[in-house]
CSV table of C-alpha atoms and ligand atoms in Angstrom, one decimal:
chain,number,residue,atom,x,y,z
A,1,UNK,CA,12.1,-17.0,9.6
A,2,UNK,CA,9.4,-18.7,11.5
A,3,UNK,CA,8.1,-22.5,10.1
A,4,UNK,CA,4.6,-21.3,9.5
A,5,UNK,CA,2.3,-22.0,6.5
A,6,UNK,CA,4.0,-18.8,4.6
A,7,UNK,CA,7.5,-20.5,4.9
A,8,UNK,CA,9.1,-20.2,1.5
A,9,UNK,CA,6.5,-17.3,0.1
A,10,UNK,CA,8.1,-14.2,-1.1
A,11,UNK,CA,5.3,-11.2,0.0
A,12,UNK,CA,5.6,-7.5,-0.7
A,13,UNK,CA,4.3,-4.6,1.6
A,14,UNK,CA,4.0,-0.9,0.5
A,15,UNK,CA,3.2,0.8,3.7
A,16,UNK,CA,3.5,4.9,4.3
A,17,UNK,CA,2.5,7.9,2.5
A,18,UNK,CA,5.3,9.4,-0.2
A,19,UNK,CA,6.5,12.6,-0.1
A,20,UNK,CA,6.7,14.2,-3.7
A,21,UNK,CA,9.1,17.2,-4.0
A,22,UNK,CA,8.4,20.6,-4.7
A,23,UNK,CA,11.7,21.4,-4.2
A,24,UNK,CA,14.8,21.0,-2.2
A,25,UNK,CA,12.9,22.0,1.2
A,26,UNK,CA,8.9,21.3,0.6
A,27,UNK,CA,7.1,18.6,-0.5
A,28,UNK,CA,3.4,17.7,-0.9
A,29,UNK,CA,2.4,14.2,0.6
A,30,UNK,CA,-0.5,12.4,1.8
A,31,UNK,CA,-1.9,11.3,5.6
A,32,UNK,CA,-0.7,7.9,6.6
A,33,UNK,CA,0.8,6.7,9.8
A,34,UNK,CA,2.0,3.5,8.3
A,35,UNK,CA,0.3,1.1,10.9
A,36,UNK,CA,-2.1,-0.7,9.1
A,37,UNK,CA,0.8,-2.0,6.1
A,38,UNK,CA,3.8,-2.5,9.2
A,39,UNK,CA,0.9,-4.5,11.3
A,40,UNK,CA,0.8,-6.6,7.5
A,41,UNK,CA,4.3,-6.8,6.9
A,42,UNK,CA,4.7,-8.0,10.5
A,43,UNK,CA,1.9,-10.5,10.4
A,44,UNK,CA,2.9,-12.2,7.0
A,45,UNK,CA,6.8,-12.5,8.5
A,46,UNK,CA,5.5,-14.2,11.9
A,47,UNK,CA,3.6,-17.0,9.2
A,48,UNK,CA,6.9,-17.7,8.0
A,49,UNK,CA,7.0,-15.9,4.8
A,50,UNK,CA,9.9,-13.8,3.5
A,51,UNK,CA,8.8,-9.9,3.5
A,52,UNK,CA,9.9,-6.7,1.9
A,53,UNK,CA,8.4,-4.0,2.9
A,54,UNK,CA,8.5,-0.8,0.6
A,55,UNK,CA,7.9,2.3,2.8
A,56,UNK,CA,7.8,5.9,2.6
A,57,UNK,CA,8.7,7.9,5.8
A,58,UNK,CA,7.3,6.7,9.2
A,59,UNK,CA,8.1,6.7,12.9
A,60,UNK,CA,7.8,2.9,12.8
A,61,UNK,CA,9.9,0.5,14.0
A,62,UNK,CA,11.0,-2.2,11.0
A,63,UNK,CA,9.0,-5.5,12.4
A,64,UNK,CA,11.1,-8.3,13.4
A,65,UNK,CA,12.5,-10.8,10.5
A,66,UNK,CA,10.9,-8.0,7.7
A,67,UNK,CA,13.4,-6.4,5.1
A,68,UNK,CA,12.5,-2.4,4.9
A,69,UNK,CA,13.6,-0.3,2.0
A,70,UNK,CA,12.7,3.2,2.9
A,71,UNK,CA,11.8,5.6,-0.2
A,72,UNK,CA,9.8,8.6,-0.5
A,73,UNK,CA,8.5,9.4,-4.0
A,74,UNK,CA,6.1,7.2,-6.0
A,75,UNK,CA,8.4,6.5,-8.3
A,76,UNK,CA,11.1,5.4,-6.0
A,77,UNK,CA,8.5,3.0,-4.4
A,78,UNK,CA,7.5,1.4,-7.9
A,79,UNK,CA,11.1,0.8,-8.4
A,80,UNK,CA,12.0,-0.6,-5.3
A,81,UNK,CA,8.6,-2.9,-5.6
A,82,UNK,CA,9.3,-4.3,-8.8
A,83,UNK,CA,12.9,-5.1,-7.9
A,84,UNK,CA,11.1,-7.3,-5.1
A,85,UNK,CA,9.8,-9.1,-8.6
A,86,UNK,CA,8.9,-12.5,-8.4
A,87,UNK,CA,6.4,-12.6,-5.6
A,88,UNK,CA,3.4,-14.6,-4.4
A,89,UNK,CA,2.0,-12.0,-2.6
A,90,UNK,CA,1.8,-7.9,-3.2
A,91,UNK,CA,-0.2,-6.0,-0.6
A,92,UNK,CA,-0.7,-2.5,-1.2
A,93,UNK,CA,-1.5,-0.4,1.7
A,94,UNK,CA,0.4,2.4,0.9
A,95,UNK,CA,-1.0,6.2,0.4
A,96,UNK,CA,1.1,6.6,-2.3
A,97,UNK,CA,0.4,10.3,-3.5
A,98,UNK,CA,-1.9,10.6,-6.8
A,99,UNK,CA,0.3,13.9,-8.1
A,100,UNK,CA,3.7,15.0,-7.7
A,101,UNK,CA,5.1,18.3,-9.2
A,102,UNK,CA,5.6,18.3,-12.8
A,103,UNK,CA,9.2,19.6,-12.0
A,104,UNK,CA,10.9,19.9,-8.6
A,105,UNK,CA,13.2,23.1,-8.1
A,106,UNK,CA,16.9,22.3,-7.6
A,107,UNK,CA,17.3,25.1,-5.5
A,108,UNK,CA,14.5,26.4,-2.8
A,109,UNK,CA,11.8,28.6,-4.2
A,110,UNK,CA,11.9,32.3,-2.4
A,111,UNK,CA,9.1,33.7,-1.0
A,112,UNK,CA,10.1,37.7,-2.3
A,113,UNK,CA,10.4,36.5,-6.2
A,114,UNK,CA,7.9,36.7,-8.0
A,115,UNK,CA,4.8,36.2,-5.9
A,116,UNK,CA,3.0,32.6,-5.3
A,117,UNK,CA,4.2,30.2,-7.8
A,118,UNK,CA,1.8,28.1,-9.7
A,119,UNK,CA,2.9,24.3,-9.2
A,120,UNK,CA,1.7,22.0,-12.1
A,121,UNK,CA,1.1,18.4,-11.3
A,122,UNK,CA,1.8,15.1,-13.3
A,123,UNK,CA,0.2,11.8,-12.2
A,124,UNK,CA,2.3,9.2,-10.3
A,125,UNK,CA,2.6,5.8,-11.5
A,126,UNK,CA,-0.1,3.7,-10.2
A,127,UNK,CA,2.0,0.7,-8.2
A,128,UNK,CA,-0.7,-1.4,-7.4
A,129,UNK,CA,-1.9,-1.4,-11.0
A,130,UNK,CA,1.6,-1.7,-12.5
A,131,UNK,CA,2.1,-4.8,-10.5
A,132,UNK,CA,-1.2,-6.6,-11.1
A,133,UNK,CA,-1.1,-5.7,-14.8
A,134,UNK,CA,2.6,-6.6,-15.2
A,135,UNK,CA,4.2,-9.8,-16.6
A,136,UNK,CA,5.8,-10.8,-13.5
A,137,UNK,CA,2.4,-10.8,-11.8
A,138,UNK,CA,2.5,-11.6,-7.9
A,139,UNK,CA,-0.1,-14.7,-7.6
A,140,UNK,CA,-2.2,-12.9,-5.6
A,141,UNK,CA,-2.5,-9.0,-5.2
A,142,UNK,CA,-4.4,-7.1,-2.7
A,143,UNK,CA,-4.9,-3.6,-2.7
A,144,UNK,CA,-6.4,-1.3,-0.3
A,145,UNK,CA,-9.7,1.5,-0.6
A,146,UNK,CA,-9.9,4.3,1.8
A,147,UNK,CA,-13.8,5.2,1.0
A,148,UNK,CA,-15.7,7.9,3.0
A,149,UNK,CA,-19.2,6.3,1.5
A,150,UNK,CA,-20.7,3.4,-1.1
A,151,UNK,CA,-18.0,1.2,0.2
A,152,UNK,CA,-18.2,-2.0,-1.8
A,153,UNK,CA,-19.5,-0.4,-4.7
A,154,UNK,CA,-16.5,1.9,-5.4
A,155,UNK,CA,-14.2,-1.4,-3.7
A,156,UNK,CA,-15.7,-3.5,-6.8
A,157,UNK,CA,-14.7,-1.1,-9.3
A,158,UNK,CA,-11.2,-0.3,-8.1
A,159,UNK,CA,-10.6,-4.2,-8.5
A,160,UNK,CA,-11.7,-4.7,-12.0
A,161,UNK,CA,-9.6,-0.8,-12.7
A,162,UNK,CA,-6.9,-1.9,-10.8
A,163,UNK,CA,-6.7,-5.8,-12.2
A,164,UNK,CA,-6.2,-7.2,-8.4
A,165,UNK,CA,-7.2,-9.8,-6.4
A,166,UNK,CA,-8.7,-8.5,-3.1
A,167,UNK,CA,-9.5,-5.0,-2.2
A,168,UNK,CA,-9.6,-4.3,1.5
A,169,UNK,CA,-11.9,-1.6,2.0
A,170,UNK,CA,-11.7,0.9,5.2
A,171,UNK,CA,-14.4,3.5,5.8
A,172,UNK,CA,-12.0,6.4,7.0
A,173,UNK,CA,-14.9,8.3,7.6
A,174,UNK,CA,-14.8,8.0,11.1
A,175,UNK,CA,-11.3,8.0,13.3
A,176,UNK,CA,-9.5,5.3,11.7
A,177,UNK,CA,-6.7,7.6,10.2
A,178,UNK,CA,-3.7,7.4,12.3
A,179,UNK,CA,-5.7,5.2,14.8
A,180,UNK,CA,-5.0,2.0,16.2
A,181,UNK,CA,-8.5,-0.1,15.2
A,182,UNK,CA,-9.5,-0.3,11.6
A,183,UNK,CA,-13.3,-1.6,10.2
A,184,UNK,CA,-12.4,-3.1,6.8
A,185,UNK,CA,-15.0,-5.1,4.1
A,186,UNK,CA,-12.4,-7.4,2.3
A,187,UNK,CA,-14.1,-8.0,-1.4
A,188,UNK,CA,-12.6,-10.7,-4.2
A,189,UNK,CA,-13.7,-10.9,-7.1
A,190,UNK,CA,-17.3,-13.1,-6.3
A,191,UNK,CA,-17.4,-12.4,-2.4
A,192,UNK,CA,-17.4,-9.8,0.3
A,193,UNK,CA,-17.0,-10.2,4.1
A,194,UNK,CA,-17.1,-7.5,7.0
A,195,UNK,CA,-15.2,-8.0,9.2
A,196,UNK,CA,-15.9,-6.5,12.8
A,197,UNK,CA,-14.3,-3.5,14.4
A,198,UNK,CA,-10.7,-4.4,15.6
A,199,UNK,CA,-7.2,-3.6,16.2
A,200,UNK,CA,-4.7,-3.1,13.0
A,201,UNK,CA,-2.2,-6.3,14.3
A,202,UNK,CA,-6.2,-8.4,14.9
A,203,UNK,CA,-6.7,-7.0,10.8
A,204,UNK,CA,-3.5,-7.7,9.7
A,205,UNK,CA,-3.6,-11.5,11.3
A,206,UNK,CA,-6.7,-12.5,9.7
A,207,UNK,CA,-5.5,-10.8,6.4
A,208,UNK,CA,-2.1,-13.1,6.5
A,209,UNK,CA,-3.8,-15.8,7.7
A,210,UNK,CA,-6.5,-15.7,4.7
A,211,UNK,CA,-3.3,-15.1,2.3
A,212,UNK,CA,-1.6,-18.1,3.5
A,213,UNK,CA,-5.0,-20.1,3.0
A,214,UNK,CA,-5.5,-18.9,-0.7
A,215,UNK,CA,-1.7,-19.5,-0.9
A,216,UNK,CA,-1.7,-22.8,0.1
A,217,UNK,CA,-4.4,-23.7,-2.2
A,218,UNK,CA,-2.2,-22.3,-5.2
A,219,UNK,CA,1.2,-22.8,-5.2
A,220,UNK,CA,3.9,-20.3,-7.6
A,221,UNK,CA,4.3,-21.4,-11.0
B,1,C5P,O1,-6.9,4.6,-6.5
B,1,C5P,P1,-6.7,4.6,-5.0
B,1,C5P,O2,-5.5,5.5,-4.6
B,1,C5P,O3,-7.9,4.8,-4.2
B,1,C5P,O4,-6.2,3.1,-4.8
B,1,C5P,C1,-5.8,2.6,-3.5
B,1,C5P,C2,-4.9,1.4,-3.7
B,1,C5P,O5,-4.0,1.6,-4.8
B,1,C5P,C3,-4.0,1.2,-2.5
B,1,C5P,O6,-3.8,-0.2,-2.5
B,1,C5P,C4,-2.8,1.9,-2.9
B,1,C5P,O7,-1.6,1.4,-2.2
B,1,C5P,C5,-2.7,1.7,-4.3
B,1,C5P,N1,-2.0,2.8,-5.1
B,1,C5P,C6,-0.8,2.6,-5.7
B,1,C5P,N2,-0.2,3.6,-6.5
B,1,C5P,C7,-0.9,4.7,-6.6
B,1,C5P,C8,-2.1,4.9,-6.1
B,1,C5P,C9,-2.7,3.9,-5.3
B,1,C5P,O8,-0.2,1.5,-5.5
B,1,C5P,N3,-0.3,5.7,-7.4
């Protein structure tokens, strides 16, 4: 671990989409490359802090000096985060999938039977809200808002739904999915800054660097 101004913080990453099964062969998931939360996880480790990062399946390399715990479903990500338990810092960047099947299939569901099944869906737990509404409540918790308009607006009411911190928001409008630059508007609870166009490691930087700052300025109970 390095000796920078994270040294001795615990910080949690979820990064990836999850997979939710369908049965033994298919599965219904969401779009993420993983970039933006591995770029975090990497940035917070390099200021000295201790990270796990929670991820569903990638093609990324695990960033130097971070702990990876590889899951795919929602649930097995809420687990996993909450066994990271306590933490100063929880950033949420995963695209955790809203639905999953209400019941996945043990054996693979033929195509001859009896036509085109119907699959029911359930909700998956909400992580980020789990977390921030929990009793073991990270210090700070910073979730993320892909929005394709009203940015701040809907960014404002995810954190008062939500009960976080911070809510970087990303237009994804545009060609950020699976890209290598990101456009975010990071919003607290009495301030909003845009930050210019740049590259997911430049976002991640100033996003650890801003973590250690509010950190520093409120140490774990
Ligand atoms: O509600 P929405 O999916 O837009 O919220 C996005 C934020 O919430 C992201 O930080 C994402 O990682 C987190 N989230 C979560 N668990 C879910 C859904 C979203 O942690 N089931």
């Amino acid at each position: 671990l390095s000796d920078g101004p994270l040294k001795g913080k615990k910080a949690l990453v979820t990064a990836g989409p999850t997979l939710e099964a369908i049965d033994p062969v298919r599965f219904i998931s969401n779009r993420s490359s993983g970039k933006q939360g591995y770029a975090i996880a990497a940035a917070l480790a390099e200021l000295g802090a201790e990270v796990t990062l929670v991820s569903g399946p990638t093609n990324l390399a695990v960033p130097q000096g971070v702990k990876r715990i590889a899951v795919e479903s929602a649930e097995e990500m809420l687990a996993a985060s909450e066994a990271a338990l306590p933490l100063d810092v929880a950033v949420m960047v995963a695209a955790v999938a809203d639905w999953r099947p209400a019941q996945a299939a043990d054996e693979k569901i033929k195509k001859d039977k009896a036509g085109i099944p119907a699959i029911s869906l359930v909700e998956t737990p909400d992580i980020l809200a789990t977390l921030a509404k929990g009793k073991k409540r990270p210090k700070l918790v910073v979730g993320f808002a892909a929005e394709t308009e009203n940015l701040e607006a809907h960014a404002r009411a995810k954190i008062a739904k939500k009960g976080c911190d911070w809510i970087i928001a990303n237009d994804v409008s545009g060609d950020v999915m699976g890209g290598a630059e990101n456009e975010v508007l990071l919003i607290t609870k009495d301030s909003a800054e845009t930050w210019p166009r740049m590259a997911k490691e430049a976002v991640a930087r100033k996003l650890a660097e801003k973590i250690a700052a509010e950190l520093g300025a409120k140490p774990r109970q």
